Short mmCIF file of C-alpha atoms and ligand atoms in Angstrom, two decimals:
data_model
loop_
_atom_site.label_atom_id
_atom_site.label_comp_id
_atom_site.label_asym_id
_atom_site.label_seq_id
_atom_site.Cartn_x
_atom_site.Cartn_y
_atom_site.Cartn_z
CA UNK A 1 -24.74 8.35 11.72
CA UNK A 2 -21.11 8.92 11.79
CA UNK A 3 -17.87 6.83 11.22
CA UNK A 4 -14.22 6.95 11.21
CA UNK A 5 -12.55 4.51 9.87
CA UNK A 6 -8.46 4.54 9.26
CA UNK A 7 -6.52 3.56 5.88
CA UNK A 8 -3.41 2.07 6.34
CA UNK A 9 -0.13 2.03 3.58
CA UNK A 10 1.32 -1.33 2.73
CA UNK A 11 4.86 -2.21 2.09
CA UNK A 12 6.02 -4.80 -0.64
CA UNK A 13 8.22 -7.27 2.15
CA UNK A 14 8.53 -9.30 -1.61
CA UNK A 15 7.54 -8.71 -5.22
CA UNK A 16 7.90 -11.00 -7.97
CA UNK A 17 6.35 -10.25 -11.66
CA UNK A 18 6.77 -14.20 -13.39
CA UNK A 19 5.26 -13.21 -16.70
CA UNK A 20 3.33 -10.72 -18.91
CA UNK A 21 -0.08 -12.53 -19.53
CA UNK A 22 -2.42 -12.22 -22.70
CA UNK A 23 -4.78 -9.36 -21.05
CA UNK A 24 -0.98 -7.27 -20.48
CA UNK A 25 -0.95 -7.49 -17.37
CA UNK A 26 1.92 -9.35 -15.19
CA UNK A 27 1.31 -12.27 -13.46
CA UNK A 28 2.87 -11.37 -9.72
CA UNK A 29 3.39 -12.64 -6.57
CA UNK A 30 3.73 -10.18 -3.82
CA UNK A 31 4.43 -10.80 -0.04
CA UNK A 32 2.60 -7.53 1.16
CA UNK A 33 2.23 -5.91 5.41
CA UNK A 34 0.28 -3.27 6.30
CA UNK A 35 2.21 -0.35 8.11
CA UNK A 36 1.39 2.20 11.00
CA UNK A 37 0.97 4.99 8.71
CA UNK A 38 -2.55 5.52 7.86
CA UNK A 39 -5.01 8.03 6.26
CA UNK A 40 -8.22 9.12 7.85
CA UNK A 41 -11.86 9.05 6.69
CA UNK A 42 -14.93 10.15 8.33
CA UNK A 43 -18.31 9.05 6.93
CA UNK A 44 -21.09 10.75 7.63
CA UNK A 45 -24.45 9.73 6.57
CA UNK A 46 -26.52 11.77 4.21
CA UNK A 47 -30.51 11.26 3.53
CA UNK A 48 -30.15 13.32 -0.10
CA UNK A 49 -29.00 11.05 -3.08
CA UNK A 50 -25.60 12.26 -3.58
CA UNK A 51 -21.83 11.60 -2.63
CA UNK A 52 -19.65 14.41 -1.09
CA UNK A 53 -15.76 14.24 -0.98
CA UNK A 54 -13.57 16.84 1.15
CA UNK A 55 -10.04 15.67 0.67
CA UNK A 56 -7.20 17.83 3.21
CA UNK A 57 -4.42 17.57 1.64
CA UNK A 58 -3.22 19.61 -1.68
CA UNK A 59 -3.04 17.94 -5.54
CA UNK A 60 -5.22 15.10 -5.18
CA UNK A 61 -8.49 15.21 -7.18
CA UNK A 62 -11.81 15.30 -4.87
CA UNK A 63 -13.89 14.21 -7.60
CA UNK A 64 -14.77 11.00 -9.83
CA UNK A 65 -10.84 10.68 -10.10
CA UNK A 66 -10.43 10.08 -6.93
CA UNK A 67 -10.73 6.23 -5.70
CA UNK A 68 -13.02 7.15 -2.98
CA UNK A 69 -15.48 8.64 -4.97
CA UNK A 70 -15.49 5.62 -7.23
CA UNK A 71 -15.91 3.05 -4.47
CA UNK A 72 -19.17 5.08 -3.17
CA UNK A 73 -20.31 5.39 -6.78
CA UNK A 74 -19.35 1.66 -7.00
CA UNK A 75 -21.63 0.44 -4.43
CA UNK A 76 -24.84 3.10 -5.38
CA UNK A 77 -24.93 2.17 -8.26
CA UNK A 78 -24.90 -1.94 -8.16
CA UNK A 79 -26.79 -1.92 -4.81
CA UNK A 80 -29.60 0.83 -6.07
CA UNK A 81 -28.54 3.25 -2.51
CA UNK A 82 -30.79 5.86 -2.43
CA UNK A 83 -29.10 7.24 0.90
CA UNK A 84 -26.04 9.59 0.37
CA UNK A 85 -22.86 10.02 2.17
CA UNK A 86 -20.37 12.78 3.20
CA UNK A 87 -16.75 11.65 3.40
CA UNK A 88 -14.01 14.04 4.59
CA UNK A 89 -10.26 11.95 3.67
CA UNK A 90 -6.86 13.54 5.57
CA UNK A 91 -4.16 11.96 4.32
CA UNK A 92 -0.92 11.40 5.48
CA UNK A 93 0.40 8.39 3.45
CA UNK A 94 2.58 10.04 0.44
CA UNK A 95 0.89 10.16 -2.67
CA UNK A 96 2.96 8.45 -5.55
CA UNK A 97 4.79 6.66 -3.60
CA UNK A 98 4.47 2.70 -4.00
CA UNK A 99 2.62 2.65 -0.70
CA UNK A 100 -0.84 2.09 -2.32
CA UNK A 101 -2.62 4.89 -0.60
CA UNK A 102 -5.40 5.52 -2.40
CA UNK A 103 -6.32 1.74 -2.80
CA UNK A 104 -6.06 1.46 0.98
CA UNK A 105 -8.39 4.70 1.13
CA UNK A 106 -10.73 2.95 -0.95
CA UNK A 107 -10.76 0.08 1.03
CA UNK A 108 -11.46 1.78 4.02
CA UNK A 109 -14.37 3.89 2.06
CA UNK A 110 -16.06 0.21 0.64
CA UNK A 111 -15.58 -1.17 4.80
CA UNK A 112 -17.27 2.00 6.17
CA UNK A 113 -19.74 2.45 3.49
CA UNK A 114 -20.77 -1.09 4.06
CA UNK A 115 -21.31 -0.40 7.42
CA UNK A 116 -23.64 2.75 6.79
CA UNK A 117 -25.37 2.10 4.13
CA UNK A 118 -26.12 -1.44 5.55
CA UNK A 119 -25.50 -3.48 2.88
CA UNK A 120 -24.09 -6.54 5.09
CA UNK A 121 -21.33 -7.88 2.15
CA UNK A 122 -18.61 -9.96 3.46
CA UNK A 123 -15.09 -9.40 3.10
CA UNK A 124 -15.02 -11.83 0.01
CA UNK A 125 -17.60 -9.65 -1.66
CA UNK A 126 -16.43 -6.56 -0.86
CA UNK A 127 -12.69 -7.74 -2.50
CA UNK A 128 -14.19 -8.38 -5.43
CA UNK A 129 -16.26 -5.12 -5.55
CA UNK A 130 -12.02 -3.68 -4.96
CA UNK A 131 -10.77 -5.17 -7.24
CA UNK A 132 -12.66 -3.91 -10.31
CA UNK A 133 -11.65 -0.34 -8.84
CA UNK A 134 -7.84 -1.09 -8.56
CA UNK A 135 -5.64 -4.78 -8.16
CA UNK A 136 -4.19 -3.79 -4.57
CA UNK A 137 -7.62 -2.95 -3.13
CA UNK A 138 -8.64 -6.60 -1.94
CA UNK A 139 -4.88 -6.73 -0.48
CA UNK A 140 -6.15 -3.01 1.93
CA UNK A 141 -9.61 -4.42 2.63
CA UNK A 142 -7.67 -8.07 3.93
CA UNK A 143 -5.00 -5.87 5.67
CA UNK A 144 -2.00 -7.47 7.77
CA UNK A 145 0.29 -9.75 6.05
CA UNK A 146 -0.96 -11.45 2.86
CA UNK A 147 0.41 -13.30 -0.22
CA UNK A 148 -1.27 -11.79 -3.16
CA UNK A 149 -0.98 -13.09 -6.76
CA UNK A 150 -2.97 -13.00 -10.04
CA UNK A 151 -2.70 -9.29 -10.68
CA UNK A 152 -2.57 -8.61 -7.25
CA UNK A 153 -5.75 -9.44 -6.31
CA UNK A 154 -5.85 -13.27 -5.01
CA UNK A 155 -5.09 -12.72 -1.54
CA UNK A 156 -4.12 -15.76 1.03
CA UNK A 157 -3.79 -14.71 4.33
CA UNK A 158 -0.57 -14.89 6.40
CA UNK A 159 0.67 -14.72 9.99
CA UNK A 160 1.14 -11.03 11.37
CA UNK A 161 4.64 -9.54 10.32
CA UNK A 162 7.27 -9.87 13.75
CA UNK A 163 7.75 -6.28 15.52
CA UNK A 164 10.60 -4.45 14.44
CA UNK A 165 10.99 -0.70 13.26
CA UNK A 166 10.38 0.43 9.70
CA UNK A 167 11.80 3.23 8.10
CA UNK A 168 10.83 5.00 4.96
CA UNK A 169 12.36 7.35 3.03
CA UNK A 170 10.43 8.70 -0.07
CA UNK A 171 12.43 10.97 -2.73
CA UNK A 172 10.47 13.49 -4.50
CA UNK A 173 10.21 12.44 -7.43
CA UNK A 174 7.10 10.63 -9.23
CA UNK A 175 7.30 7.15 -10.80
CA UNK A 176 4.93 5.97 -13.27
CA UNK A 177 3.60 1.89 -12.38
CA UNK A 178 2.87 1.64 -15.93
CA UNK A 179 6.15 2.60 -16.89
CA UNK A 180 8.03 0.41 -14.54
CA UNK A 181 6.06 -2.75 -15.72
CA UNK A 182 6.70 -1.67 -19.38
CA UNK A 183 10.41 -1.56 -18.99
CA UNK A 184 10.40 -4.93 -16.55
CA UNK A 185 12.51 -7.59 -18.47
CA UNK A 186 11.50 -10.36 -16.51
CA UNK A 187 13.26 -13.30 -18.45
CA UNK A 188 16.62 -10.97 -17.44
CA UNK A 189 16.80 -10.68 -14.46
CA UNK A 190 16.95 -12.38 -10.66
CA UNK A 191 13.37 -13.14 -9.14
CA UNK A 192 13.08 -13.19 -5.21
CA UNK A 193 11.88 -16.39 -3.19
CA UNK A 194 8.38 -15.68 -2.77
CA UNK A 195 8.12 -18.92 -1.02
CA UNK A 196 11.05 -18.80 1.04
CA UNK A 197 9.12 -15.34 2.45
CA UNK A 198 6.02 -16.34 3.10
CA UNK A 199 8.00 -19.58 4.80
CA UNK A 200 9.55 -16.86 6.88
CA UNK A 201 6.38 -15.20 8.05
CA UNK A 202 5.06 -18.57 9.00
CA UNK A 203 7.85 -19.23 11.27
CA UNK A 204 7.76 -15.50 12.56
CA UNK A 205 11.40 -14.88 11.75
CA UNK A 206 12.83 -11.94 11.28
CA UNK A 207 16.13 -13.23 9.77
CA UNK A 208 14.13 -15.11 7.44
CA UNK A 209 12.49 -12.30 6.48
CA UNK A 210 15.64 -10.53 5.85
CA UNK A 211 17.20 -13.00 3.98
CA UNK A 212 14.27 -13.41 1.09
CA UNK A 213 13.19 -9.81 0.77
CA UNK A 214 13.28 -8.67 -2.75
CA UNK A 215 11.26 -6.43 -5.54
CA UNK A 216 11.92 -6.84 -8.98
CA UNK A 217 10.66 -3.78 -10.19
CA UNK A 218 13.79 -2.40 -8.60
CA UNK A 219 15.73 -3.38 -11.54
CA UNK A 220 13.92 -0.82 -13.42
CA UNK A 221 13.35 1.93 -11.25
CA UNK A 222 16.67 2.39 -9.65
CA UNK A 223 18.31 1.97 -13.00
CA UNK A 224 16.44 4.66 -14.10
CA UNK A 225 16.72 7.05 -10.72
CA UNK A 226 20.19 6.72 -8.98
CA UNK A 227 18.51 8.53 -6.11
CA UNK A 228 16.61 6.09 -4.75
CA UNK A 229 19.35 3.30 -4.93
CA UNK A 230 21.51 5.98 -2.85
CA UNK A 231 18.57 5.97 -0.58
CA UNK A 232 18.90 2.45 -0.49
CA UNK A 233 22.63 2.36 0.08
CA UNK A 234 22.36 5.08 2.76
CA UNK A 235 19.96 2.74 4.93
CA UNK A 236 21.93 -0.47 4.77
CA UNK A 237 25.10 1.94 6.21
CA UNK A 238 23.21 3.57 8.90
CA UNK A 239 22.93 0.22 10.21
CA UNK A 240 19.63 -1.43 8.51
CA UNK A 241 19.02 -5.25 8.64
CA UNK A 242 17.40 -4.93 4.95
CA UNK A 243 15.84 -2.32 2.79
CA UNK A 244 13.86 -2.60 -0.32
CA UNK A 245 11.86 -0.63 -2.47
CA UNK A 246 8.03 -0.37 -2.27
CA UNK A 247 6.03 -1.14 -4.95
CA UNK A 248 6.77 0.05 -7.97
CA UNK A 249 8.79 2.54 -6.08
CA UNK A 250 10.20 5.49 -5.17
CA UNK A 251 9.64 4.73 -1.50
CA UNK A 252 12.73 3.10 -0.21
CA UNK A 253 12.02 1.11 3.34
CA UNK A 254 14.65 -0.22 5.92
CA UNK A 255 13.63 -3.09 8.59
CA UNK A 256 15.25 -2.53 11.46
CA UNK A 257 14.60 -4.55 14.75
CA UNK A 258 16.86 -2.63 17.15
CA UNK A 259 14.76 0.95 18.31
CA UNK A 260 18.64 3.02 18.52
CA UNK A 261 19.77 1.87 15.11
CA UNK A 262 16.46 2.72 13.57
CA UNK A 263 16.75 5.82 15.22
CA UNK A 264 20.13 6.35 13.79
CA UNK A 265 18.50 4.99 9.93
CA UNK A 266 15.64 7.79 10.83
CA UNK A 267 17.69 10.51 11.42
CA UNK A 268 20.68 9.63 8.75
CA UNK A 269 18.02 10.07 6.44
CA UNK A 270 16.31 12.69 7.03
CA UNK A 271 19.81 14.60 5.91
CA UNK A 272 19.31 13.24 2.32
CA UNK A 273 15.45 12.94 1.87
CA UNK A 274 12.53 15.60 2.82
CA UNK A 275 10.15 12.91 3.70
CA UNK A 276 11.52 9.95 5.84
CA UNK A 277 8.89 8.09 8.25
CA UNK A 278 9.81 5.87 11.58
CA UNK A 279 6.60 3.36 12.33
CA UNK A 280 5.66 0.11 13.17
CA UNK A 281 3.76 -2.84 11.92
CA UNK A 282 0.39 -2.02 11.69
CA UNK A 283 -1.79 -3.94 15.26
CA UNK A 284 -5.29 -4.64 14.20
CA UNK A 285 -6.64 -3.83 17.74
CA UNK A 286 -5.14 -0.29 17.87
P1 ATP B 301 0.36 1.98 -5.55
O1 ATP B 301 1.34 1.57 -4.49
O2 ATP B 301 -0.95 1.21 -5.50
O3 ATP B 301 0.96 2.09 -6.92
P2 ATP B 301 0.74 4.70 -5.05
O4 ATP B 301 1.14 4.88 -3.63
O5 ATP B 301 1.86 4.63 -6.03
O6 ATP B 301 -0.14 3.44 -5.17
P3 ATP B 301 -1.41 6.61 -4.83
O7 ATP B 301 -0.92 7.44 -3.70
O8 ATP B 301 -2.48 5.64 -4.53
O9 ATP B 301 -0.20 5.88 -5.56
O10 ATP B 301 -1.92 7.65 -5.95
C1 ATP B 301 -1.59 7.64 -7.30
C2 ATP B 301 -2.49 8.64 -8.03
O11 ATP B 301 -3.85 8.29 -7.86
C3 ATP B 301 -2.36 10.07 -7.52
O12 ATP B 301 -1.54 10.81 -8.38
C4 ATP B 301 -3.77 10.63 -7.45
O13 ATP B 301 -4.04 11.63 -8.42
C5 ATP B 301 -4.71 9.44 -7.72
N1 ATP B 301 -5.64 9.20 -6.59
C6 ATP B 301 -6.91 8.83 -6.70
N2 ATP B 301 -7.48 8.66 -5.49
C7 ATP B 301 -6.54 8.95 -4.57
C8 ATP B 301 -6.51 8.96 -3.15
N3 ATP B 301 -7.60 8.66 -2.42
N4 ATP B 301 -5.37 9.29 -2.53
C9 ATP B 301 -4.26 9.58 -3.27
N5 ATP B 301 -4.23 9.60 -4.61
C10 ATP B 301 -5.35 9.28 -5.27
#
């Protein structure tokens, strides 16, 4: 038996860090889409005991570091598998990059495991199984638009995202997520209107969605890298409607709902910054 199953990235449309609670980590509120930019993983069942990871693509770890490893190991070991599995993982979503790749790729490892080892756990259980890996993996299993909160991992379903063009620019340089939430002063500075977004999605408006976009981890990470607020800058004078910062950053992403000005954002950009992506919203039934 044999499966393919993809792994798309997600972009932060909002994301809102209210307080640090007693366990350290922040309370947040994020307004989170998938994208049409996805990694690949093909499953292929094994009869021997034992979990096999071939990862194409240079620097990332193909053993118990990596979070596909630990979602296989994950379910063998709580569900007693005695079957094994091969998993080959090409990747195309940039590592590092506030795009939440390697939660969506173990996502997509827990959905097509599921599926081959036959362990018939619903989408509830298999979030909660995520989330003890990593807090954005229930967000990846969920996928399309979602309103996450606790530490990332409450997820409430929204309407899909409108069409319109995305464009993302990634710098190369690495930011650390720990970091960023270290240095986050959240009494000091402006929070975005979580509601007022997910208000937006409901009524499928792009406008709206323009007009409450907002990260607060930005206030940290382009303080501390002038490149990626450039980035930023850059977009909105190509010709933009918004752009925002992903995650916990450096990605930099425009929405643009006219194809010829995201054209002209995509190719601007790809005069400042070696990796700059033009996609979609992700469509479920691709
Ligand atoms: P997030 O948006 O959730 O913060 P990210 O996009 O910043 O995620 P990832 O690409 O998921 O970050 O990877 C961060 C680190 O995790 C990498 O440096 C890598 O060593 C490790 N890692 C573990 N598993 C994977 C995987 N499947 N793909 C990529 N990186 C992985």
């Amino acid at each position: 038996m044999k499966i393919n199953v993809k792994a798309p990235a997600k972009i932060n449309l909002s994301l809102d860090a209210l307080y640090k609670r007693p366990d350290n980590y922040h309370e947040l509120e994020m307004v989170m889409t998938t994208i049409d930019l996805a990694d690949r993983l093909q499953l292929v069942l094994l009869e021997k005991d034992t979990i096999k990871l071939d990862v194409k693509a240079h620097f990332i770890p193909d053993d118990k570091r990596n979070l596909v490893y630990q979602a296989a190991a994950l379910l063998k070991e709580r569900f007693s598998v005695k079957q094994g599995v091969a998993i080959t993982l090409d990747k195309s979503i940039p590592v590092a990059a506030g795009l939440a790749g390697g939660s969506s790729d173990a996502a997509a490892a827990l959905k097509g495991l599921n599926q081959i080892w036959n362990l018939q756990l619903t989408l509830t259980e298999l979030a909660n199984l995520g989330a003890e890996l990593g807090s954005d993996i229930p967000f990846c299993l969920y996928g399309g638009t979602a309103l996450a909160t606790g530490r990332g991992e409450i997820i409430k379903p929204l309407p899909m995202m409108p069409n319109c063009w995305i464009v993302l620019a990634k710098p190369s340089i690495s930011v650390s997520t720990p970091g960023v939430y270290r240095d986050l002063r959240v009494g000091e500075v402006e929070h975005p209107n979580t509601a007022g977004m997910v208000q937006a999605i409901q009524d499928g408006s792009f406008e709206g969605i323009c007009d409450n976009i907002g990260n607060v981890l930005e206030t940290v990470t382009l303080a501390k890298h002038p490149e990626v607020k450039r980035i930023k800058e850059k977009m909105l004078e190509f010709g933009a409607d918004t752009a925002l910062m992903s995650g916990s950053g450096p990605t930099v992403f425009a929405l643009v709902k006219q194809y010829s000005r995201a054209k002209r954002v995509y190719n601007g950009l790809r005069g400042f910054c070696e990796e700059v992506y033009l996609v979609r919203p992700w469509q479920e039934e691709k």
